[in-house]
Coordinates of C-alpha atoms in Angstrom, one line a residue:
M20 CA 10.6 16.7 3.8
T21 CA 11.9 15.0 0.7
A22 CA 11.4 17.1 -2.5
L23 CA 9.2 15.7 -5.1
T24 CA 9.0 16.5 -8.9
L25 CA 7.4 15.1 -12.0
S26 CA 9.7 14.4 -14.8
T27 CA 9.3 13.6 -18.5
S28 CA 12.9 12.5 -18.8
S29 CA 13.7 8.9 -19.7
A30 CA 15.1 6.7 -17.0
A31 CA 18.2 6.3 -19.2
T32 CA 18.9 10.1 -19.5
L33 CA 17.8 11.4 -16.1
R34 CA 20.7 12.8 -14.1
A35 CA 20.3 11.2 -10.7
D36 CA 22.2 9.1 -8.2
A37 CA 19.9 6.1 -8.7
V38 CA 16.9 4.9 -10.7
V39 CA 14.2 2.8 -9.2
V40 CA 12.4 0.1 -11.2
G41 CA 9.7 -2.4 -10.3
V42 CA 10.0 -6.1 -10.5
A43 CA 7.1 -8.5 -10.0
K44 CA 6.5 -12.2 -9.5
T45 CA 5.0 -14.6 -12.1
A46 CA 4.8 -18.3 -12.4
K47 CA 7.7 -18.2 -14.8
G48 CA 9.9 -16.0 -12.6
A49 CA 10.6 -12.3 -12.1
V50 CA 9.4 -9.8 -14.7
V51 CA 10.3 -6.1 -15.0
A52 CA 7.3 -3.8 -14.4
P53 CA 6.1 -1.1 -16.9
G54 CA 8.0 2.1 -16.6
A55 CA 11.4 0.5 -16.6
E56 CA 11.7 -0.1 -20.4
A57 CA 14.6 2.2 -20.9
V58 CA 16.5 0.6 -18.0
D59 CA 15.8 -2.9 -19.3
K60 CA 17.0 -1.8 -22.8
A61 CA 20.3 -0.6 -21.3
F62 CA 20.7 -4.2 -19.9
D63 CA 20.0 -5.6 -23.4
G64 CA 16.6 -6.8 -22.3
R65 CA 18.1 -9.0 -19.7
L66 CA 17.4 -6.9 -16.5
A67 CA 15.0 -9.5 -15.1
A68 CA 17.5 -12.3 -15.7
V69 CA 20.3 -10.3 -14.0
L70 CA 18.0 -9.6 -11.1
E71 CA 17.1 -13.3 -10.7
T72 CA 20.8 -14.1 -10.8
L73 CA 21.2 -11.8 -7.8
G74 CA 18.4 -13.6 -6.0
A75 CA 15.5 -11.2 -6.7
S76 CA 12.1 -12.8 -7.1
G77 CA 9.8 -9.8 -7.2
A78 CA 8.4 -10.4 -3.7
E79 CA 6.7 -7.4 -2.1
G80 CA 9.2 -5.1 -0.4
E81 CA 12.3 -7.0 -1.7
V82 CA 15.1 -4.5 -2.6
T83 CA 18.0 -5.3 -4.9
K84 CA 20.7 -2.9 -5.8
L85 CA 23.1 -3.3 -8.8
P86 CA 25.5 -1.1 -10.8
A87 CA 23.8 0.7 -13.7
A88 CA 24.6 -0.4 -17.2
S89 CA 26.7 1.9 -19.4
G90 CA 23.7 3.4 -21.2
L91 CA 22.3 5.0 -18.0
K92 CA 23.2 8.4 -16.5
A93 CA 22.4 7.1 -12.9
A94 CA 25.1 5.1 -11.2
V95 CA 22.8 2.7 -9.4
V96 CA 19.7 0.7 -10.3
L97 CA 17.4 -0.2 -7.4
A98 CA 14.8 -2.9 -8.1
V99 CA 11.9 -3.1 -5.7
G100 CA 9.5 -6.0 -5.5
L101 CA 5.8 -5.3 -6.3
G102 CA 4.5 -8.7 -5.4
D103 CA 2.5 -10.8 -7.8
A104 CA 2.1 -9.4 -11.3
P105 CA -1.5 -8.5 -12.2
A106 CA -3.4 -10.2 -14.9
E107 CA -2.9 -8.9 -18.5
D108 CA -6.0 -6.8 -18.4
E109 CA -5.4 -5.4 -14.8
E110 CA -3.1 -2.9 -13.3
Y111 CA -0.9 -2.8 -10.2
D112 CA -3.0 -1.6 -7.3
A113 CA -2.3 1.6 -5.5
E114 CA -1.2 0.0 -2.2
A115 CA 1.4 -2.2 -4.0
L116 CA 2.9 1.0 -5.6
R117 CA 2.8 2.9 -2.3
R118 CA 4.7 0.1 -0.4
A119 CA 7.2 -0.4 -3.2
A120 CA 8.0 3.3 -3.4
G121 CA 8.3 3.5 0.3
S122 CA 10.7 0.5 0.5
A123 CA 12.8 2.1 -2.3
A124 CA 12.9 5.5 -0.7
R125 CA 14.0 4.1 2.7
A126 CA 16.7 2.0 1.0
L127 CA 18.0 5.1 -0.7
A128 CA 18.7 7.0 2.5
G129 CA 21.8 9.1 2.1
T130 CA 21.1 9.6 -1.6
K131 CA 20.6 13.1 -3.1
K132 CA 18.3 12.3 -6.0
A133 CA 16.5 9.2 -7.4
G134 CA 14.3 8.7 -10.4
F135 CA 11.3 6.4 -9.8
A136 CA 10.5 4.5 -13.0
L137 CA 7.6 2.6 -11.5
P138 CA 4.2 2.0 -13.3
A139 CA 2.8 5.5 -13.0
A140 CA 1.1 6.5 -16.2
D141 CA -2.2 7.6 -14.6
A142 CA -2.8 10.2 -12.0
W143 CA -3.9 7.7 -9.3
A144 CA -0.7 5.8 -9.8
V145 CA 1.4 9.0 -9.7
A146 CA -0.4 9.8 -6.4
A147 CA 0.4 6.3 -5.0
V148 CA 4.1 6.5 -5.9
A149 CA 4.4 10.0 -4.6
E150 CA 2.7 9.2 -1.3
G151 CA 4.7 6.0 -0.7
A152 CA 8.0 7.6 -1.5
L153 CA 7.4 10.6 0.8
L154 CA 6.2 8.4 3.6
G155 CA 9.0 5.9 3.2
A156 CA 11.7 8.6 3.3
Y157 CA 10.6 9.8 6.7
A158 CA 13.1 9.9 9.6
F159 CA 12.7 11.3 13.1
T160 CA 15.9 13.3 13.7
A161 CA 14.9 15.9 16.2
Y162 CA 17.0 14.3 19.0
R163 CA 20.1 13.6 16.9
G164 CA 22.7 16.4 17.5
N165 CA 21.8 20.0 17.1
G166 CA 20.0 20.5 13.8
G167 CA 22.2 21.1 10.8
D168 CA 25.5 22.2 12.3
A169 CA 28.9 20.4 11.9
K170 CA 28.6 18.6 15.3
A171 CA 25.2 17.2 14.3
A172 CA 26.6 16.0 10.9
R173 CA 29.4 14.2 12.7
A174 CA 26.9 12.6 15.1
K175 CA 24.8 11.3 12.2
K176 CA 27.8 9.9 10.5
A177 CA 29.0 8.3 13.7
D178 CA 25.8 6.5 14.4
G179 CA 25.7 5.1 10.9
R180 CA 22.3 6.6 10.0
S181 CA 22.1 8.5 6.8
A182 CA 19.9 11.5 6.0
P183 CA 16.7 10.8 4.2
L184 CA 16.5 10.7 0.4
A185 CA 16.6 14.3 -0.6
E186 CA 14.7 14.3 -3.9
V187 CA 12.4 12.0 -5.8
A188 CA 11.6 12.5 -9.5
I189 CA 8.6 10.5 -10.7
L190 CA 9.3 9.4 -14.2
G191 CA 6.4 9.2 -16.6
G192 CA 4.6 11.9 -14.6
K193 CA 3.4 14.9 -16.6
P194 CA 4.3 18.2 -15.0
R195 CA 1.8 20.1 -17.1
D196 CA -1.1 17.7 -16.7
K197 CA -3.6 19.1 -14.2
E198 CA -4.5 15.7 -12.7
H199 CA -0.9 14.6 -12.3
K200 CA 0.0 18.0 -10.7
A201 CA -3.0 17.8 -8.4
A202 CA -2.1 14.2 -7.4
V203 CA 1.5 15.3 -6.4
E204 CA 0.3 18.3 -4.5
R205 CA -2.2 16.2 -2.5
A206 CA 0.4 13.6 -1.8
Q207 CA 2.8 16.2 -0.5
T208 CA 0.2 17.7 1.8
L209 CA -1.0 14.3 3.0
A210 CA 2.6 13.0 3.6
A211 CA 3.5 16.2 5.5
E212 CA 0.6 15.8 7.8
V213 CA 1.1 12.1 8.4
N214 CA 4.7 12.9 9.2
R215 CA 3.5 15.7 11.6
A216 CA 1.5 13.0 13.5
R217 CA 4.6 10.7 13.4
D218 CA 6.8 13.5 14.9
L219 CA 4.3 14.1 17.7
I220 CA 4.1 10.4 18.5
N221 CA 7.8 9.9 18.5
T222 CA 8.5 12.9 20.7
P223 CA 9.3 11.8 24.3
S224 CA 6.8 12.6 27.0
N225 CA 9.1 14.9 28.9
D226 CA 8.8 17.2 25.9
L227 CA 5.3 16.5 24.8
T228 CA 2.8 17.3 27.6
P229 CA -0.8 18.3 27.4
K230 CA 0.2 21.9 27.6
S231 CA 2.9 21.7 24.9
F232 CA 0.7 19.6 22.6
A233 CA -2.0 22.3 22.9
A234 CA 0.5 25.0 22.1
Q235 CA 1.5 23.1 18.9
A236 CA -2.2 23.0 17.9
Q237 CA -2.5 26.8 18.6
A238 CA 0.6 27.5 16.4
A239 CA -0.7 25.4 13.6
A240 CA -4.1 27.1 13.8
K241 CA -2.4 30.5 13.4
E242 CA -0.3 29.3 10.5
F243 CA -3.2 27.7 8.5
G244 CA -6.1 30.0 9.4
L245 CA -7.9 27.6 11.8
K246 CA -9.7 28.5 15.0
A247 CA -8.3 27.0 18.2
E248 CA -9.7 27.0 21.7
V249 CA -7.9 25.5 24.6
L250 CA -9.6 24.6 27.9
D251 CA -7.0 24.5 30.7
E252 CA -7.4 22.7 34.1
K253 CA -9.3 25.7 35.6
A254 CA -11.8 25.8 32.7
L255 CA -12.2 22.0 32.7
K256 CA -12.9 22.0 36.4
K257 CA -15.4 24.8 36.1
G258 CA -17.0 23.1 33.1
G259 CA -17.5 19.8 34.9
Y260 CA -15.2 17.7 32.7
G261 CA -14.8 14.9 35.2
G262 CA -13.2 12.4 32.9
L263 CA -10.4 14.7 31.8
M264 CA -9.8 16.1 35.3
G265 CA -10.0 12.6 36.9
V266 CA -7.4 11.1 34.6
G267 CA -5.1 14.0 34.8
Q268 CA -5.3 14.7 38.5
G269 CA -2.3 12.5 39.4
S270 CA 0.1 14.3 37.2
E271 CA 2.1 17.5 37.6
N272 CA 1.2 18.2 33.9
P273 CA -2.5 19.1 34.0
P274 CA -5.0 18.1 31.2
R275 CA -6.2 20.1 28.3
L276 CA -9.2 19.9 25.9
V277 CA -8.4 21.5 22.5
R278 CA -10.9 22.4 19.9
I279 CA -9.3 23.1 16.5
A280 CA -11.7 23.8 13.7
Y281 CA -11.5 24.3 9.9
T282 CA -14.5 25.9 8.2
H283 CA -15.3 26.4 4.5
P284 CA -17.7 29.1 3.5
K285 CA -19.5 26.8 1.1
A286 CA -19.5 23.7 3.3
E287 CA -22.8 21.8 3.6
K288 CA -21.6 19.1 6.1
T289 CA -19.6 19.1 9.4
L290 CA -17.4 16.3 10.7
A291 CA -16.3 16.1 14.3
L292 CA -13.1 14.2 14.9
I293 CA -12.1 13.2 18.4
G294 CA -8.6 12.0 19.4
K295 CA -7.3 10.3 22.5
G296 CA -4.3 12.3 23.7
I297 CA -2.7 10.6 26.7
T298 CA 0.8 12.0 26.4
Y299 CA 2.1 9.3 28.8
D300 CA 0.2 6.4 30.2
S301 CA 1.7 4.7 33.3
G302 CA -1.7 3.1 34.0
G303 CA -2.1 5.3 37.0
I304 CA -2.6 3.5 40.3
S305 CA -3.5 0.4 38.2
L306 CA 0.1 0.5 37.1
K307 CA 1.1 -1.2 33.9
P308 CA 3.4 -4.3 34.3
A309 CA 7.1 -4.2 33.5
G310 CA 7.7 -4.2 29.8
H311 CA 4.5 -2.3 28.9
N312 CA 5.6 1.3 29.9
E313 CA 8.4 1.9 27.4
T314 CA 6.3 2.9 24.4
M315 CA 3.5 4.7 26.2
K316 CA 4.5 8.0 24.8
C317 CA 2.4 6.8 21.8
D318 CA -0.9 6.8 23.7
M319 CA -1.7 10.2 22.2
S320 CA -1.6 8.8 18.6
G321 CA -5.3 9.3 18.2
A322 CA -5.1 13.0 19.0
A323 CA -2.1 13.4 16.7
A324 CA -4.1 11.8 13.8
V325 CA -7.0 14.1 14.4
F326 CA -4.8 17.2 14.7
A327 CA -3.0 16.3 11.4
A328 CA -6.3 15.5 9.6
V329 CA -7.8 18.9 10.4
V330 CA -4.7 20.7 9.2
A331 CA -4.7 18.6 6.0
A332 CA -8.3 19.4 5.3
A333 CA -7.5 23.1 5.6
R334 CA -4.4 22.9 3.4
L335 CA -6.4 21.0 0.8
G336 CA -9.2 23.5 1.0
L337 CA -11.9 20.9 1.3
R338 CA -15.5 22.0 1.1
V339 CA -16.4 20.6 4.5
N340 CA -16.2 21.8 8.1
V341 CA -13.9 19.7 10.2
T342 CA -13.7 20.2 14.0
G343 CA -11.0 18.3 15.9
W344 CA -11.2 17.6 19.6
L345 CA -8.0 16.7 21.3
A346 CA -8.5 15.1 24.7
L347 CA -5.1 15.6 26.4
A348 CA -4.0 14.3 29.7
E349 CA -1.1 12.5 31.4
N350 CA -2.0 9.4 33.4
M351 CA 0.3 9.1 36.4
P352 CA 0.3 7.5 39.9
S353 CA 0.8 9.9 42.8
G354 CA -0.8 10.8 46.1
A355 CA -3.3 12.9 44.2
A356 CA -4.1 10.2 41.6
L357 CA -7.5 8.7 40.7
R358 CA -8.0 5.5 42.7
P359 CA -9.8 2.3 41.7
G360 CA -13.2 2.6 43.2
D361 CA -13.5 6.4 42.8
V362 CA -16.6 7.8 41.1
L363 CA -16.4 10.6 38.5
T364 CA -19.1 12.8 37.3
M365 CA -18.6 13.2 33.6
Y366 CA -19.3 16.3 31.4
S367 CA -22.5 14.6 30.3
G368 CA -23.7 14.4 34.0
K369 CA -23.4 10.6 34.0
T370 CA -21.4 9.1 36.8
V371 CA -18.7 6.5 36.3
E372 CA -17.2 4.1 38.8
V373 CA -13.5 3.7 37.9
L374 CA -12.4 0.2 38.7
N375 CA -9.3 0.3 36.6
T376 CA -7.3 3.5 36.2
D377 CA -5.6 2.0 33.1
A378 CA -8.9 2.2 31.3
E379 CA -8.4 5.9 31.2
G380 CA -8.7 6.7 27.5
R381 CA -12.4 6.1 27.4
L382 CA -12.8 8.6 30.3
V383 CA -11.2 11.5 28.5
M384 CA -12.9 10.5 25.2
A385 CA -16.3 10.4 26.9
D386 CA -16.0 14.1 27.9
A387 CA -14.9 15.1 24.4
L388 CA -17.7 13.0 22.7
T389 CA -20.4 14.7 24.8
R390 CA -18.9 18.2 24.1
A391 CA -18.6 17.5 20.4
S392 CA -22.2 16.2 20.2
E393 CA -23.5 19.5 21.6
E394 CA -22.5 21.1 18.2
R395 CA -24.7 18.6 16.3
P396 CA -22.2 17.6 13.6
D397 CA -23.3 15.4 10.7
A398 CA -21.0 12.6 11.9
I399 CA -18.5 11.9 14.6
V400 CA -15.4 9.7 14.3
D401 CA -13.1 9.1 17.3
V402 CA -9.6 7.7 17.1
A403 CA -7.8 6.1 20.0
T404 CA -5.1 3.6 21.0
L405 CA -7.8 2.3 23.3
T406 CA -7.4 -1.5 24.0
G407 CA -5.0 -4.3 24.0
A408 CA -7.9 -6.5 23.3
M409 CA -8.3 -5.1 19.8
V410 CA -4.6 -5.8 19.2
L411 CA -5.2 -9.4 20.2
A412 CA -8.2 -9.6 17.9
L413 CA -6.7 -8.0 14.8
G414 CA -2.9 -7.9 15.2
N415 CA -0.5 -5.1 14.9
R416 CA -1.3 -3.7 11.4
T417 CA -5.1 -3.5 11.4
F418 CA -7.4 -1.2 13.3
G419 CA -10.9 -2.0 14.4
I420 CA -14.1 -0.1 13.6
V421 CA -17.2 0.0 15.7
A422 CA -20.1 2.3 15.1
N423 CA -23.7 3.0 16.0
D424 CA -24.8 2.8 12.4
D425 CA -24.0 -0.2 10.2
A426 CA -23.9 1.8 6.9
F427 CA -21.6 4.4 8.4
R428 CA -19.3 1.6 9.7
A429 CA -19.2 0.0 6.3
S430 CA -18.4 3.3 4.7
I431 CA -15.5 4.0 7.1
H432 CA -14.1 0.5 6.3
E433 CA -14.3 1.2 2.6
I434 CA -12.7 4.6 3.0
A435 CA -9.9 3.1 5.1
E436 CA -9.1 0.4 2.5
E437 CA -9.2 3.0 -0.2
A438 CA -6.7 5.1 1.7
G439 CA -4.4 2.1 2.1
E440 CA -5.0 1.6 5.9
P441 CA -6.0 -2.0 6.9
S442 CA -9.1 -2.0 9.0
W443 CA -11.9 -4.3 10.0
P444 CA -15.5 -3.7 11.0
M445 CA -16.4 -5.0 14.5
P446 CA -19.8 -5.5 16.2
M447 CA -21.0 -4.0 19.5
P448 CA -23.2 -6.8 21.0
S449 CA -26.0 -5.4 23.0
E450 CA -25.5 -7.9 25.8
L451 CA -22.1 -6.3 26.7
R452 CA -23.8 -3.2 28.0
K453 CA -25.1 -5.0 31.1
T454 CA -21.5 -5.8 32.2
L455 CA -20.9 -2.1 32.6
D456 CA -23.7 -1.7 35.2
S457 CA -22.4 -0.4 38.5
P458 CA -24.0 -0.9 41.9
I459 CA -23.3 2.7 42.9
A460 CA -23.0 4.7 39.7
D461 CA -24.5 5.0 36.2
L462 CA -21.8 2.7 34.8
K463 CA -18.4 1.3 35.4
N464 CA -15.4 2.0 33.2
I465 CA -14.7 -1.7 32.7
G466 CA -16.8 -4.8 32.2
E467 CA -16.1 -8.4 31.6
R468 CA -12.7 -9.3 30.1
A469 CA -14.1 -11.1 27.0
G470 CA -14.6 -8.8 24.1
G471 CA -12.8 -5.9 25.7
G472 CA -12.2 -4.0 22.5
L473 CA -16.0 -4.2 21.7
L474 CA -16.9 -3.3 25.3
A475 CA -14.8 -0.1 25.1
G476 CA -17.0 1.0 22.1
V477 CA -20.1 0.2 24.1
F478 CA -18.9 2.5 26.8
L479 CA -18.1 5.3 24.4
Q480 CA -21.5 5.0 22.7
E481 CA -23.1 6.1 26.0
F482 CA -21.7 9.6 25.4
V483 CA -22.6 10.1 21.8
G484 CA -25.5 12.5 21.1
E485 CA -28.8 11.0 20.0
G486 CA -29.2 10.6 16.3
I487 CA -25.6 11.4 15.3
P488 CA -23.8 8.8 13.2
W489 CA -20.6 7.8 15.1
A490 CA -17.6 5.5 14.5
H491 CA -14.8 4.5 16.8
L492 CA -11.4 3.6 15.4
D493 CA -9.2 1.6 17.8
I494 CA -5.7 2.0 16.4
A495 CA -3.9 0.4 19.3
G496 CA -2.2 -2.1 16.9
P497 CA -1.0 0.0 14.0
A498 CA -0.3 3.3 15.8
F499 CA 3.2 2.4 16.9
H500 CA 5.5 0.0 15.0
E501 CA 8.1 -1.7 17.1
G502 CA 9.6 -4.0 14.5
A503 CA 11.7 -3.5 11.4
P504 CA 10.3 -0.9 8.9
F505 CA 8.3 -2.2 6.0
G506 CA 6.9 -0.6 2.9
Y507 CA 6.4 3.1 3.8
T508 CA 5.9 2.2 7.5
P509 CA 8.8 3.3 9.8
K510 CA 9.8 2.1 13.1
G511 CA 8.0 4.1 15.8
G512 CA 5.0 6.3 15.2
T513 CA 3.1 5.5 12.0
G514 CA 0.5 8.3 11.7
S515 CA -2.2 5.6 11.5
A516 CA -5.7 6.9 10.6
V517 CA -4.6 10.3 9.2
R518 CA -5.2 9.1 5.6
T519 CA -8.5 7.6 6.5
L520 CA -9.8 10.7 8.2
V521 CA -8.6 12.9 5.3
R522 CA -10.3 10.6 2.7
L523 CA -13.5 10.7 4.8
A524 CA -13.4 14.5 4.8
E525 CA -12.8 14.5 1.0
R526 CA -15.7 12.2 0.4
T527 CA -17.9 14.2 2.7
A528 CA -17.0 17.3 0.8
D529 CA -18.1 15.5 -2.4
G530 CA -21.5 14.7 -0.8
D531 CA -20.6 11.1 -0.1
L532 CA -20.7 10.8 3.7
G533 CA -22.1 7.3 3.7

């Protein structure tokens, strides 16, 4: 991952390949943001005018490169748009700084060192710039050549893709300030774990199976002092995990249920996190139409987020117990596959008539929800790329939140926004439950088409233990980004929900579960 340091050097004297400054929009035109005073001075106070001449307006994510003035040690100045300038008595918000730092870091791919002279006088701003820069510099390179040998270097040069920015120095940061130092350390841990999730999501399904995913969880548990338990297909069958076994029965790669737990000796609360881990989703016998299969390696994004969040909680030493449940399976059509019309007996004992094998995520999640509820955690949050209906409702950048407790749902929404992840609270209308009634089983796995994203939540609620606050995050939209990168969001796996889950764990550790 990109190296990160705090530097008291001036933007003018820092020895680096490039220096990054912020530029914002006002009614009178572009203005240079605080932090770039030394750079502006090198341009005789005319940096904003020069940038406007080059077409810069200060719009969010806009990147403008220009040769450095003679008074600067760096060879290049990169101006990144921050969007609208705040009012005189206000500051740039954290998300604007994250996105700007991310855009700048990505634009500087192939550069050895850059100084970031963005508005970062306070610890929260240092954290935002650090987080954005580290997330923006991400690149998935596992399948390009053979690591760091000469052949790989030639391959990277031939395909025109540069290595990520090697080092970021945050100017204005104070290396000896405890709050600044802690902010950077947290950002490094958080970015590393978001990028762990991204790597998992981007890994093709022929290499990431339920078994190999479980092995990665076991390796991380050993490295970070966590407890990991893996139920293989024999244990799942013996234990009556009908949802996991039913979904996975059509594949040559059998399912797994992974429990990975972090405990703190002084913890007073326990969170259970559950992630959907369909390592490839063909739709099963209810096969997905052409054009919908190509990105289905990402259907394990929820499990990746949960896995990464548990590891992050451990690395941060949070005073809370966090247990992750990874419901892993591959959904494939074959002579042994689950058929529409089959009835499964779930781990809870409830029976489910499966009318659509492409509504498989809720089946594996149901088993994990019941199992997690047996431990009576203080709260449960599940994360899943569950429904296309939620994407239609909220778009590609916002995840939906449903819950069995209004206050808990509001708290999760607040936490997500604080973490910089767009989300929206959604209802679970009681009348939808009736559409899940089955003539031959306790319930069906699908109901009426309208409100499909909400109905999935209604189904999952059936498997949550009585009296346990629960929230469901449907990340089907933001989990995998198919368009051009923006801000700190790359093309491909995004690591959606990791930061929300970590912030939830932090607030729970502080006694603010909501």
